Every structure is written in structure tokens, then in C-alpha cells.
Short mmCIF file of C-alpha atoms and ligand atoms in Angstrom, two decimals:
data_model
loop_
_atom_site.label_atom_id
_atom_site.label_comp_id
_atom_site.label_asym_id
_atom_site.label_seq_id
_atom_site.Cartn_x
_atom_site.Cartn_y
_atom_site.Cartn_z
CA MET A 191 -87.87 82.88 -2.29
CA SER A 192 -90.74 84.97 -3.58
CA LYS A 193 -90.54 87.95 -5.88
CA GLY A 194 -90.17 90.24 -2.90
CA ASN A 195 -87.00 88.50 -1.77
CA PHE A 196 -84.92 89.61 -4.74
CA PRO A 197 -83.21 93.02 -4.47
CA ILE A 198 -84.82 94.14 -7.72
CA ASP A 199 -83.70 97.77 -7.48
CA LYS A 200 -80.09 96.63 -7.36
CA PHE A 201 -80.64 94.05 -10.09
CA GLN A 202 -81.89 96.77 -12.42
CA LYS A 203 -78.54 98.55 -12.28
CA ILE A 204 -76.35 95.62 -13.27
CA GLN A 205 -75.57 93.91 -16.51
CA THR A 206 -77.72 90.85 -17.17
CA PRO A 207 -77.67 87.88 -17.42
CA PHE A 208 -76.10 86.91 -14.10
CA TYR A 209 -76.37 84.33 -11.35
CA TYR A 210 -77.65 85.32 -7.93
CA TYR A 211 -77.03 83.11 -4.90
CA ASP A 212 -79.17 83.19 -1.76
CA MET A 213 -76.49 82.52 0.85
CA GLU A 214 -78.98 82.34 3.73
CA LEU A 215 -80.67 79.42 1.98
CA LEU A 216 -77.30 77.80 1.29
CA ASP A 217 -76.46 78.11 5.00
CA LYS A 218 -79.76 76.51 5.96
CA THR A 219 -79.16 73.69 3.49
CA LEU A 220 -75.61 73.00 4.67
CA THR A 221 -76.70 73.07 8.31
CA THR A 222 -79.48 70.58 7.58
CA VAL A 223 -77.08 68.18 5.83
CA LYS A 224 -74.61 68.41 8.71
CA GLU A 225 -77.36 67.74 11.28
CA GLU A 226 -78.69 64.72 9.40
CA THR A 227 -75.31 63.12 8.72
CA ALA A 228 -74.21 63.73 12.33
CA LYS A 229 -77.18 61.63 13.51
CA TYR A 230 -75.71 58.55 11.86
CA GLY A 231 -71.98 59.31 11.71
CA PHE A 232 -72.02 59.58 7.92
CA THR A 233 -69.35 61.50 5.97
CA GLU A 234 -70.63 64.15 3.56
CA HIS A 235 -68.76 65.30 0.47
CA TYR A 236 -69.89 68.05 -1.88
CA ALA A 237 -69.85 67.09 -5.59
CA ILE A 238 -67.96 70.04 -7.03
CA LYS A 239 -69.22 69.40 -10.54
CA ALA A 240 -72.61 70.86 -9.54
CA ASN A 241 -71.17 74.33 -9.00
CA ALA A 242 -67.50 75.26 -8.74
CA ASN A 243 -67.89 78.98 -8.11
CA PRO A 244 -64.93 79.76 -5.77
CA THR A 245 -67.05 81.80 -3.31
CA LEU A 246 -69.50 78.92 -2.93
CA LEU A 247 -66.70 76.35 -2.66
CA LYS A 248 -65.02 78.27 0.16
CA HIS A 249 -68.34 78.60 1.94
CA ILE A 250 -69.14 74.88 1.65
CA ALA A 251 -65.60 73.92 2.69
CA SER A 252 -65.96 76.07 5.81
CA TYR A 253 -68.74 73.72 6.99
CA GLY A 254 -66.27 70.84 6.99
CA PHE A 255 -67.64 69.03 3.96
CA GLY A 256 -65.36 66.75 1.97
CA ALA A 257 -65.21 67.13 -1.82
CA ASP A 258 -66.06 64.80 -4.70
CA CYS A 259 -64.02 65.69 -7.78
CA VAL A 260 -64.11 64.39 -11.34
CA SER A 261 -61.15 66.19 -12.89
CA GLY A 262 -57.73 67.57 -12.04
CA GLY A 263 -59.22 71.05 -12.30
CA GLU A 264 -61.79 70.18 -9.66
CA VAL A 265 -59.11 68.67 -7.39
CA LYS A 266 -57.14 71.93 -7.68
CA ALA A 267 -60.28 74.01 -7.03
CA ALA A 268 -61.11 71.90 -3.97
CA LEU A 269 -57.62 72.33 -2.55
CA GLU A 270 -57.63 76.08 -3.24
CA ALA A 271 -61.04 76.50 -1.60
CA GLY A 272 -59.75 74.88 1.57
CA PHE A 273 -61.35 71.44 1.48
CA ASP A 274 -59.39 69.03 3.67
CA PRO A 275 -57.31 66.84 1.29
CA ALA A 276 -58.04 63.89 3.60
CA LYS A 277 -61.70 64.24 2.59
CA ILE A 278 -61.26 64.61 -1.19
CA VAL A 279 -62.31 61.76 -3.47
CA PHE A 280 -61.57 61.65 -7.20
CA ALA A 281 -63.87 59.77 -9.61
CA GLY A 282 -64.25 59.63 -13.39
CA VAL A 283 -63.74 57.09 -16.18
CA GLY A 284 -60.93 58.98 -17.91
CA LYS A 285 -58.38 60.37 -15.50
CA ALA A 286 -55.39 61.78 -17.39
CA ASP A 287 -51.86 61.24 -16.04
CA TRP A 288 -51.46 64.88 -14.97
CA GLU A 289 -54.76 64.70 -13.10
CA ILE A 290 -53.63 61.60 -11.22
CA GLU A 291 -50.36 63.36 -10.37
CA THR A 292 -52.21 66.47 -9.15
CA ALA A 293 -54.36 64.33 -6.87
CA LEU A 294 -51.39 62.34 -5.53
CA ASP A 295 -49.38 65.52 -4.92
CA GLY A 296 -52.38 67.06 -3.16
CA GLY A 297 -52.58 64.07 -0.81
CA ILE A 298 -56.25 63.28 -1.48
CA PHE A 299 -58.19 60.60 0.43
CA CYS A 300 -58.82 58.20 -2.47
CA PHE A 301 -59.34 57.54 -6.16
CA ASN A 302 -62.60 55.97 -7.25
CA VAL A 303 -61.27 53.62 -9.88
CA GLU A 304 -63.41 52.72 -12.87
CA SER A 305 -61.28 50.23 -14.85
CA VAL A 306 -58.26 47.91 -14.58
CA PRO A 307 -56.11 49.93 -17.04
CA GLU A 308 -56.75 53.03 -14.93
CA ALA A 309 -55.75 51.17 -11.74
CA GLU A 310 -52.51 50.11 -13.43
CA ILE A 311 -51.66 53.70 -14.38
CA ILE A 312 -52.43 55.05 -10.89
CA ASN A 313 -50.23 52.25 -9.51
CA ALA A 314 -47.36 53.19 -11.84
CA ILE A 315 -47.59 56.94 -11.17
CA ALA A 316 -47.85 56.40 -7.40
CA GLY A 317 -44.84 54.05 -7.55
CA ALA A 318 -42.76 56.62 -9.44
CA LYS A 319 -43.53 59.12 -6.68
CA GLY A 320 -42.77 56.61 -3.93
CA LYS A 321 -46.38 56.86 -2.74
CA LYS A 322 -49.23 54.51 -2.03
CA ALA A 323 -52.64 55.50 -3.45
CA CYS A 324 -55.87 54.65 -1.66
CA VAL A 325 -58.55 53.46 -4.05
CA GLU A 326 -62.19 52.48 -4.00
CA ILE A 327 -63.69 50.50 -6.86
CA ARG A 328 -66.61 52.20 -8.54
CA VAL A 329 -69.15 49.44 -8.97
CA ASN A 330 -71.90 49.56 -11.56
CA PRO A 331 -74.70 47.88 -9.57
CA ASN A 332 -77.20 47.75 -12.44
CA VAL A 333 -79.88 49.57 -10.45
CA ASP A 334 -82.27 51.73 -12.46
CA ALA A 335 -82.39 55.29 -11.12
CA HIS A 336 -85.67 55.97 -12.99
CA THR A 337 -84.45 59.40 -14.00
CA HIS A 338 -83.60 61.09 -17.32
CA ALA A 339 -81.55 58.75 -19.57
CA LYS A 340 -78.80 61.38 -19.90
CA ILE A 341 -78.23 61.45 -16.14
CA THR A 342 -78.49 57.69 -15.47
CA THR A 343 -75.15 56.11 -14.61
CA GLY A 344 -75.78 52.81 -12.80
CA LEU A 345 -76.96 50.52 -15.59
CA SER A 346 -74.73 47.89 -17.21
CA GLU A 347 -74.99 49.75 -20.54
CA ASN A 348 -73.51 52.95 -19.00
CA LYS A 349 -69.78 53.62 -19.26
CA PHE A 350 -69.36 54.01 -15.51
CA GLY A 351 -67.96 51.59 -12.96
CA ILE A 352 -67.10 47.90 -12.91
CA ASN A 353 -69.85 45.44 -13.82
CA LEU A 354 -70.81 42.97 -11.09
CA SER A 355 -69.65 39.88 -13.00
CA GLN A 356 -66.15 41.38 -13.28
CA LEU A 357 -65.89 42.62 -9.70
CA PRO A 358 -64.06 39.65 -8.09
CA MET A 359 -61.50 39.66 -10.92
CA VAL A 360 -60.94 43.43 -10.59
CA ILE A 361 -60.57 43.20 -6.80
CA GLY A 362 -57.92 40.48 -7.26
CA LYS A 363 -56.11 42.55 -9.86
CA ILE A 364 -56.08 45.73 -7.73
CA GLU A 365 -54.90 43.81 -4.68
CA SER A 366 -51.95 42.58 -6.70
CA LEU A 367 -50.80 46.13 -7.48
CA GLU A 368 -48.27 47.05 -4.83
CA ASN A 369 -48.74 50.82 -4.78
CA LEU A 370 -52.50 50.70 -4.33
CA GLU A 371 -54.49 50.16 -1.16
CA LEU A 372 -58.07 49.04 -1.76
CA ILE A 373 -60.23 50.62 0.94
CA GLY A 374 -63.78 50.57 -0.31
CA LEU A 375 -66.54 50.44 -2.88
CA HIS A 376 -68.21 53.37 -4.62
CA PHE A 377 -71.67 53.58 -6.19
CA HIS A 378 -73.44 56.40 -8.02
CA ILE A 379 -76.50 55.42 -10.02
CA GLY A 380 -77.76 58.74 -11.34
CA SER A 381 -79.00 62.19 -10.59
CA GLN A 382 -82.27 64.04 -9.80
CA ILE A 383 -83.72 61.02 -7.95
CA THR A 384 -86.71 61.97 -5.80
CA ASP A 385 -88.22 58.52 -5.20
CA MET A 386 -86.69 57.11 -2.01
CA HIS A 387 -87.51 53.57 -3.19
CA VAL A 388 -84.71 53.92 -5.72
CA PHE A 389 -82.20 54.49 -2.91
CA GLU A 390 -83.73 51.58 -0.98
CA ALA A 391 -83.14 49.38 -4.02
CA LEU A 392 -79.53 50.61 -4.12
CA CYS A 393 -79.08 49.68 -0.44
CA THR A 394 -80.49 46.20 -1.04
CA LYS A 395 -78.16 45.67 -3.98
CA VAL A 396 -75.14 46.94 -2.06
CA ASN A 397 -75.98 44.62 0.87
CA GLU A 398 -76.03 41.67 -1.55
CA ILE A 399 -72.72 42.65 -3.09
CA VAL A 400 -71.02 43.26 0.27
CA GLU A 401 -72.34 39.99 1.75
CA GLU A 402 -71.20 37.97 -1.23
CA LEU A 403 -67.71 39.47 -1.08
CA ALA A 404 -67.59 38.99 2.71
CA SER A 405 -68.41 35.32 2.31
CA ALA A 406 -65.36 35.12 0.05
CA GLY A 407 -63.33 36.78 2.82
CA ARG A 408 -63.19 40.36 1.46
CA THR A 409 -64.50 43.21 3.60
CA PHE A 410 -64.31 46.98 3.10
CA SER A 411 -64.13 49.82 5.60
CA ASN A 412 -65.63 52.45 3.26
CA LEU A 413 -68.86 52.45 1.27
CA ASN A 414 -69.55 55.52 -0.87
CA PHE A 415 -73.12 55.87 -2.14
CA GLY A 416 -72.45 58.77 -4.50
CA GLY A 417 -74.99 61.55 -4.92
CA GLY A 418 -78.25 61.80 -6.79
CA LEU A 419 -80.81 63.23 -4.38
CA GLY A 420 -83.21 65.32 -6.46
CA ILE A 421 -84.93 68.62 -5.79
CA ASP A 422 -88.35 70.18 -6.47
CA TYR A 423 -87.95 72.12 -9.73
CA GLN A 424 -91.73 72.66 -9.97
CA ASP A 425 -92.12 74.48 -6.67
CA PRO A 426 -88.78 75.67 -5.32
CA ASP A 427 -90.35 77.83 -2.60
CA LYS A 428 -92.39 74.97 -1.14
CA HIS A 429 -89.38 72.63 -0.97
CA SER A 430 -86.40 74.93 -0.73
CA ILE A 431 -84.64 72.32 1.44
CA PRO A 432 -84.49 68.89 -0.25
CA GLN A 433 -85.50 65.63 1.47
CA PHE A 434 -82.22 65.13 3.35
CA LYS A 435 -83.96 63.70 6.41
CA GLU A 436 -85.68 60.93 4.45
CA TYR A 437 -82.64 60.32 2.24
CA PHE A 438 -80.06 59.71 4.98
CA LYS A 439 -82.59 57.71 7.01
CA VAL A 440 -83.01 55.29 4.08
CA PHE A 441 -79.31 54.45 4.21
CA ASN A 442 -79.22 54.23 7.99
CA ASP A 443 -82.22 51.91 8.02
CA ASN A 444 -81.26 49.75 5.07
CA VAL A 445 -77.49 49.35 4.82
CA LYS A 446 -76.31 46.33 6.81
CA ARG A 447 -72.94 47.21 8.24
CA SER A 448 -70.60 46.67 11.14
CA ALA A 449 -69.50 49.56 13.34
CA ASN A 450 -66.14 50.06 11.62
CA VAL A 451 -67.67 50.68 8.18
CA LYS A 452 -67.85 54.34 7.13
CA LEU A 453 -70.64 55.52 4.82
CA HIS A 454 -69.84 58.37 2.44
CA PHE A 455 -72.18 60.52 0.34
CA GLU A 456 -71.39 63.00 -2.41
CA LEU A 457 -74.37 65.24 -3.07
CA GLY A 458 -74.17 68.05 -5.60
CA ARG A 459 -77.54 69.22 -6.86
CA ALA A 460 -79.37 68.91 -3.55
CA ILE A 461 -76.86 71.24 -1.89
CA VAL A 462 -76.67 74.12 -4.36
CA ALA A 463 -79.62 73.98 -6.78
CA GLN A 464 -82.25 75.92 -4.84
CA CYS A 465 -80.00 78.77 -3.72
CA GLY A 466 -79.12 79.80 -7.29
CA THR A 467 -81.18 81.86 -9.72
CA LEU A 468 -80.36 83.01 -13.22
CA ILE A 469 -81.52 86.61 -13.69
CA SER A 470 -82.13 87.70 -17.26
CA LYS A 471 -83.74 90.67 -19.02
CA VAL A 472 -86.46 90.56 -21.65
CA LEU A 473 -85.04 91.93 -24.87
CA TYR A 474 -88.13 91.65 -27.01
CA ILE A 475 -91.65 90.33 -27.00
CA LYS A 476 -92.22 88.83 -30.41
CA GLU A 477 -95.76 88.06 -31.48
CA GLY A 478 -95.66 85.19 -33.96
CA GLU A 479 -98.51 83.64 -35.92
CA VAL A 480 -99.27 81.05 -33.27
CA LYS A 481 -96.97 81.97 -30.39
CA LYS A 482 -95.86 84.81 -28.24
CA PHE A 483 -92.13 84.68 -27.54
CA ALA A 484 -90.40 86.32 -24.60
CA ILE A 485 -86.85 86.68 -25.92
CA LEU A 486 -84.34 86.89 -23.09
CA ASP A 487 -80.73 88.03 -23.00
CA ALA A 488 -79.81 84.64 -21.46
CA GLY A 489 -79.69 81.50 -23.53
CA PHE A 490 -78.47 77.94 -23.24
CA THR A 491 -74.98 79.38 -22.95
CA GLU A 492 -75.94 80.44 -19.41
CA LEU A 493 -78.30 77.59 -18.52
CA ILE A 494 -78.16 74.50 -20.70
CA ARG A 495 -80.39 72.16 -18.68
CA PRO A 496 -83.66 72.78 -20.59
CA ALA A 497 -81.96 72.32 -23.98
CA MET A 498 -79.87 69.33 -22.94
CA TYR A 499 -82.20 67.34 -20.67
CA ASP A 500 -85.63 68.87 -21.41
CA ALA A 501 -85.37 70.08 -17.83
CA TYR A 502 -88.10 72.16 -16.22
CA HIS A 503 -87.12 75.36 -14.39
CA SER A 504 -89.67 77.56 -12.67
CA ILE A 505 -89.63 81.04 -14.27
CA GLU A 506 -90.95 84.28 -12.78
CA ASN A 507 -91.30 87.76 -14.19
CA ILE A 508 -90.02 89.56 -11.12
CA THR A 509 -90.72 93.10 -12.31
CA SER A 510 -94.35 92.76 -13.37
CA ASN A 511 -97.54 92.18 -11.44
CA ASP A 512 -99.74 92.50 -14.52
CA ALA A 513 -102.26 89.82 -15.47
CA GLU A 514 -100.83 86.59 -16.81
CA ASP A 515 -100.16 85.81 -20.43
CA VAL A 516 -98.68 82.73 -22.13
CA TYR A 517 -95.15 82.73 -23.57
CA ASP A 518 -92.51 80.56 -25.06
CA VAL A 519 -89.46 81.77 -23.15
CA VAL A 520 -86.43 81.65 -25.44
CA GLY A 521 -82.83 82.82 -25.63
CA PRO A 522 -80.85 84.68 -28.30
CA ILE A 523 -78.63 81.75 -29.41
CA CYS A 524 -78.82 80.76 -33.08
CA GLU A 525 -80.16 77.26 -32.42
CA SER A 526 -83.79 76.18 -32.22
CA SER A 527 -83.08 74.23 -29.03
CA ASP A 528 -82.42 77.53 -27.24
CA VAL A 529 -85.75 77.42 -25.44
CA PHE A 530 -86.19 77.63 -21.67
CA ALA A 531 -89.92 76.93 -21.55
CA LYS A 532 -92.91 76.47 -23.82
CA GLU A 533 -96.42 77.75 -23.21
CA ARG A 534 -95.52 79.17 -19.81
CA LYS A 535 -97.98 81.38 -17.90
CA LEU A 536 -96.21 84.51 -16.62
CA ASN A 537 -97.09 88.01 -15.54
CA LYS A 538 -97.44 90.03 -18.75
CA ALA A 539 -93.95 90.88 -19.95
CA LYS A 540 -92.42 93.85 -21.76
CA ARG A 541 -88.93 94.86 -22.86
CA GLY A 542 -86.66 95.40 -19.86
CA ASP A 543 -88.54 93.13 -17.43
CA LEU A 544 -86.35 90.87 -15.30
CA PHE A 545 -87.00 87.14 -15.38
CA ALA A 546 -85.82 84.78 -12.64
CA LEU A 547 -85.00 81.24 -13.74
CA ARG A 548 -85.17 79.37 -10.48
CA SER A 549 -83.37 76.30 -9.08
CA ALA A 550 -80.38 77.06 -11.28
CA GLY A 551 -77.63 76.78 -8.66
CA ALA A 552 -76.66 73.25 -9.74
CA TYR A 553 -75.32 72.54 -13.23
CA GLY A 554 -76.09 76.14 -14.26
CA GLU A 555 -73.16 78.54 -13.98
CA VAL A 556 -70.66 75.68 -14.11
CA MET A 557 -72.00 74.43 -17.46
CA ALA A 558 -72.04 77.88 -19.06
CA SER A 559 -70.21 78.25 -22.36
CA GLN A 560 -69.01 80.97 -24.66
CA TYR A 561 -70.74 79.59 -27.74
CA ASN A 562 -71.63 82.40 -30.15
CA LEU A 563 -68.70 84.21 -28.48
CA ARG A 564 -70.83 85.17 -25.53
CA THR A 565 -69.46 86.37 -22.21
CA LEU A 566 -69.57 84.01 -19.24
CA PRO A 567 -72.14 85.15 -16.66
CA LYS A 568 -71.04 86.89 -13.46
CA ALA A 569 -72.22 85.80 -10.02
CA TYR A 570 -73.56 87.88 -7.11
CA PHE A 571 -74.24 86.82 -3.54
CA SER A 572 -77.01 87.85 -1.15
CA ASN A 573 -74.57 88.29 1.74
CA ASN A 574 -72.44 90.72 -0.24
CA GLN A 575 -75.00 93.28 -1.36
CA ASN A 576 -72.32 95.94 -1.87
CA SER A 577 -70.91 93.99 -4.77
CA ILE A 578 -74.26 94.11 -6.56
N1 LLP B 65 -70.90 61.53 -7.67
C1 LLP B 65 -70.66 61.19 -8.94
C2 LLP B 65 -69.68 60.14 -9.22
C3 LLP B 65 -71.35 61.83 -9.98
O1 LLP B 65 -71.11 61.49 -11.24
C4 LLP B 65 -72.30 62.85 -9.68
C5 LLP B 65 -73.02 63.55 -10.74
C6 LLP B 65 -72.50 63.18 -8.32
C7 LLP B 65 -71.78 62.50 -7.34
C8 LLP B 65 -73.45 64.26 -7.89
O2 LLP B 65 -74.73 63.96 -8.26
P1 LLP B 65 -75.95 64.90 -7.77
O3 LLP B 65 -76.04 64.80 -6.27
O4 LLP B 65 -75.68 66.27 -8.22
O5 LLP B 65 -77.13 64.31 -8.45
N2 LLP B 65 -75.67 67.99 -15.51
C9 LLP B 65 -76.76 67.13 -15.09
C10 LLP B 65 -76.39 66.28 -13.89
C11 LLP B 65 -75.18 65.41 -14.11
C12 LLP B 65 -74.75 64.64 -12.89
C13 LLP B 65 -73.41 64.02 -13.09
N3 LLP B 65 -72.89 63.30 -11.97
C14 LLP B 65 -78.00 67.99 -14.82
O6 LLP B 65 -77.94 69.20 -15.00
O7 LLP B 65 -79.06 67.45 -14.47
#
């Protein structure tokens, strides 16, 4: 999406900061995922944690995606948005009793179990309800995702999943619990992974694990490879559709499986990141001793990724075509980490200019907070221009 693709006239009339979603791009993205998974008979789930805006959820559900949830709130949101309960999976290391009950009452597909004590509680709650809960074991395969440490999940030192040495014991334990049915294994090694070799390494590791368990007589009908496919934050217009083709092909080519084994995927970022933009207004240009600051009316309360993960987001001044200048782009929050970008070249900015912070559809709006008693940002959609 270039400057020209934003309805700037309309933007100028509404209160900033806000999120703007390009629904045509979302449609193109969802269609691509459906086409690629259909080639191989894979099942696609959307990881709700990436963006739980109800309008987006309904839209994604309408394409027949399943949902990956990590809290009772997300399970409720998935059900309300119309996701098929038979395609909802529920992961997370700390599921509270009420969350387990919500999921059981909603009739979800399965729980991705991360510890023996958790399995015992799901077993007890399911028993009290006279139900049987389907579970997959989340395995920590100790495969390095080569991504930011704060979004790496598949190393032995991470809190997620069951370590390989403990897997046979945990399988035995779960099989002994009468209200649980063990149907598969779940893996998720991290996020923002753009190197396909990492996913190849995951496939190799999963093959080893599955073969070893099969030789001990244990087979599984479901393998869930989690999410993690990354996007191009540097050049969102060049790669507005992530590498779905290459990604799903890696699994088709590398996972050894018999015909009755179903492969599941739960992508979040790759589905919603590129269609979302945070629009913010320049409040002040402050000329410091050594820096020029563009002070925006959005801060890490609206988009925390740069402050939390040193993440790069492409930024454009969408109301100026003047010659470029160099700015530190900062927010109004009273914390020195409230910086979106340092030394960024942008069209010369003045008070009132609109800035677009691109690729913000994933882990943007959903991670917004009210710190400093700020107001949560509103969202607008390209296919509903009247609401803008
Ligand atoms: N499945 C599980 C079990 C997960 O924990 C996650 C993400 C996903 C699927 C979806 O991963 P994705 O396809 O979006 O990479 N807030 C961070 C990202 C945290 C990811 C947490 N888990 C960020 O802004 O980069």
C-alpha cells in the first residue's frame, strides 16, 4: 500500500491515533492461505492472539479457518465470532479452571497440554462435567527458531511444552487419565521466522520424535506445527503477502506421515500483520541539541513492539511530499523507551502531519494498553468507508 492508497482526506477528519485495516489485502492473504493448505489437505487455524478485533475475527472465521486460543477470553471471542468449535484449539502453560470449563462447555476440538498437573486438572474438570477432553501434548523440541529471544519458545530453557526426555512418561501419565483422549502432538518454536531452514529443522526433529514413539507402539493422528511464519517489516509493499507457498511446501516435502495423519498450523502474524496500519498525528517537531524528534500522538500504549522487542516498523509521512529529513520518531508516554524509530529518513514533517506505522496488524491493537490513562485506539476498515 503506497501513500496514495490511504484515504487521507477522511483520515484528517478523525481522532488519531487509530488502526486502519486494508480488508482487500486481508482477503487476498486469507485466499492465498486457503489455496496453499488445500493443495496438501492441511488444516489452518488463526492464532487469535495476533489480533482479536471482532470485525477481523468474524471475517477470518467466514473463510472457514479454525482458531488457536491461549486464554478463556480468546475461546469466548472465537465462539462469538463464529469459528467452528470443532476447529478450536486451546494452548498455554497456565490455563485457569474457569478457562478450562469455558472451553469444555464450548465443545472445542482439543487442549494443547503443557504439563502433567494441567492434564490432571483438565481430567478432573472434564470428569465432573461427564465429558471427555481431547488433548494434544505440546512438545518442546529444542529447535532454535533464530529469532528475537523474547519470541523464542522451543528451547529447553523456555517455559513452554514438555521436554523430550520427559515425553514418554507424560504420554503414559495422560493415557492413564480416564477423561482425556490423547490425539496428537503440538509444536510451536517461535515467531517472526523468515528462514525456511528453521522450519525444515523442525520437520526433521518432529520426524525423529514421531518415529521413536511409533517404534514404541504409539502413533498420533494429529500433528500441530504451531505458527511462526514471519513477514517483511522492512518493505511491506514488496512482500504484502508472506511466503505461504514456500512455508506449507516445506512441511509437505519434509514431514514423513501416513495418509491418516492430519497436519495443523496456527499462523497469527503472517495473516494479519500487513493489512494493519497505525495512523498517528505529529504533535510537535522538537529540535534538540543533537536530534530532531517527531513527537507523535501515538506511543507504546498503541504499538508496543518497538519498545518491547526492538522491532522495526516501516514509517511513512503520508501527508508530506517535501524533501527528506532525519528524525527520531517518538511517542508522548513518560518513559524513555517510548521510541518507534531512531534516525529515520522521512518526508519533512510538521505539526498535524499524519504518520503511518506499517505492518502493525499483528500484536498491535491487541497489545494496546491504557498506561498513563490513555484511551484505547479505535479501528477502521477499508471496506466500511462510511464509518471513517
Ligand atoms: N501458536 C502458539 C502456541 C503461539 O504461542 C503463537 C504465538 C502462535 C501460534 C502464533 O505465532 P505467529 O504465527 O503469530 O508467529 N507479541 C510478539 C509475538 C508473540 C508470539 C506469541 N505466540 C510480537 O509482537 O512479535
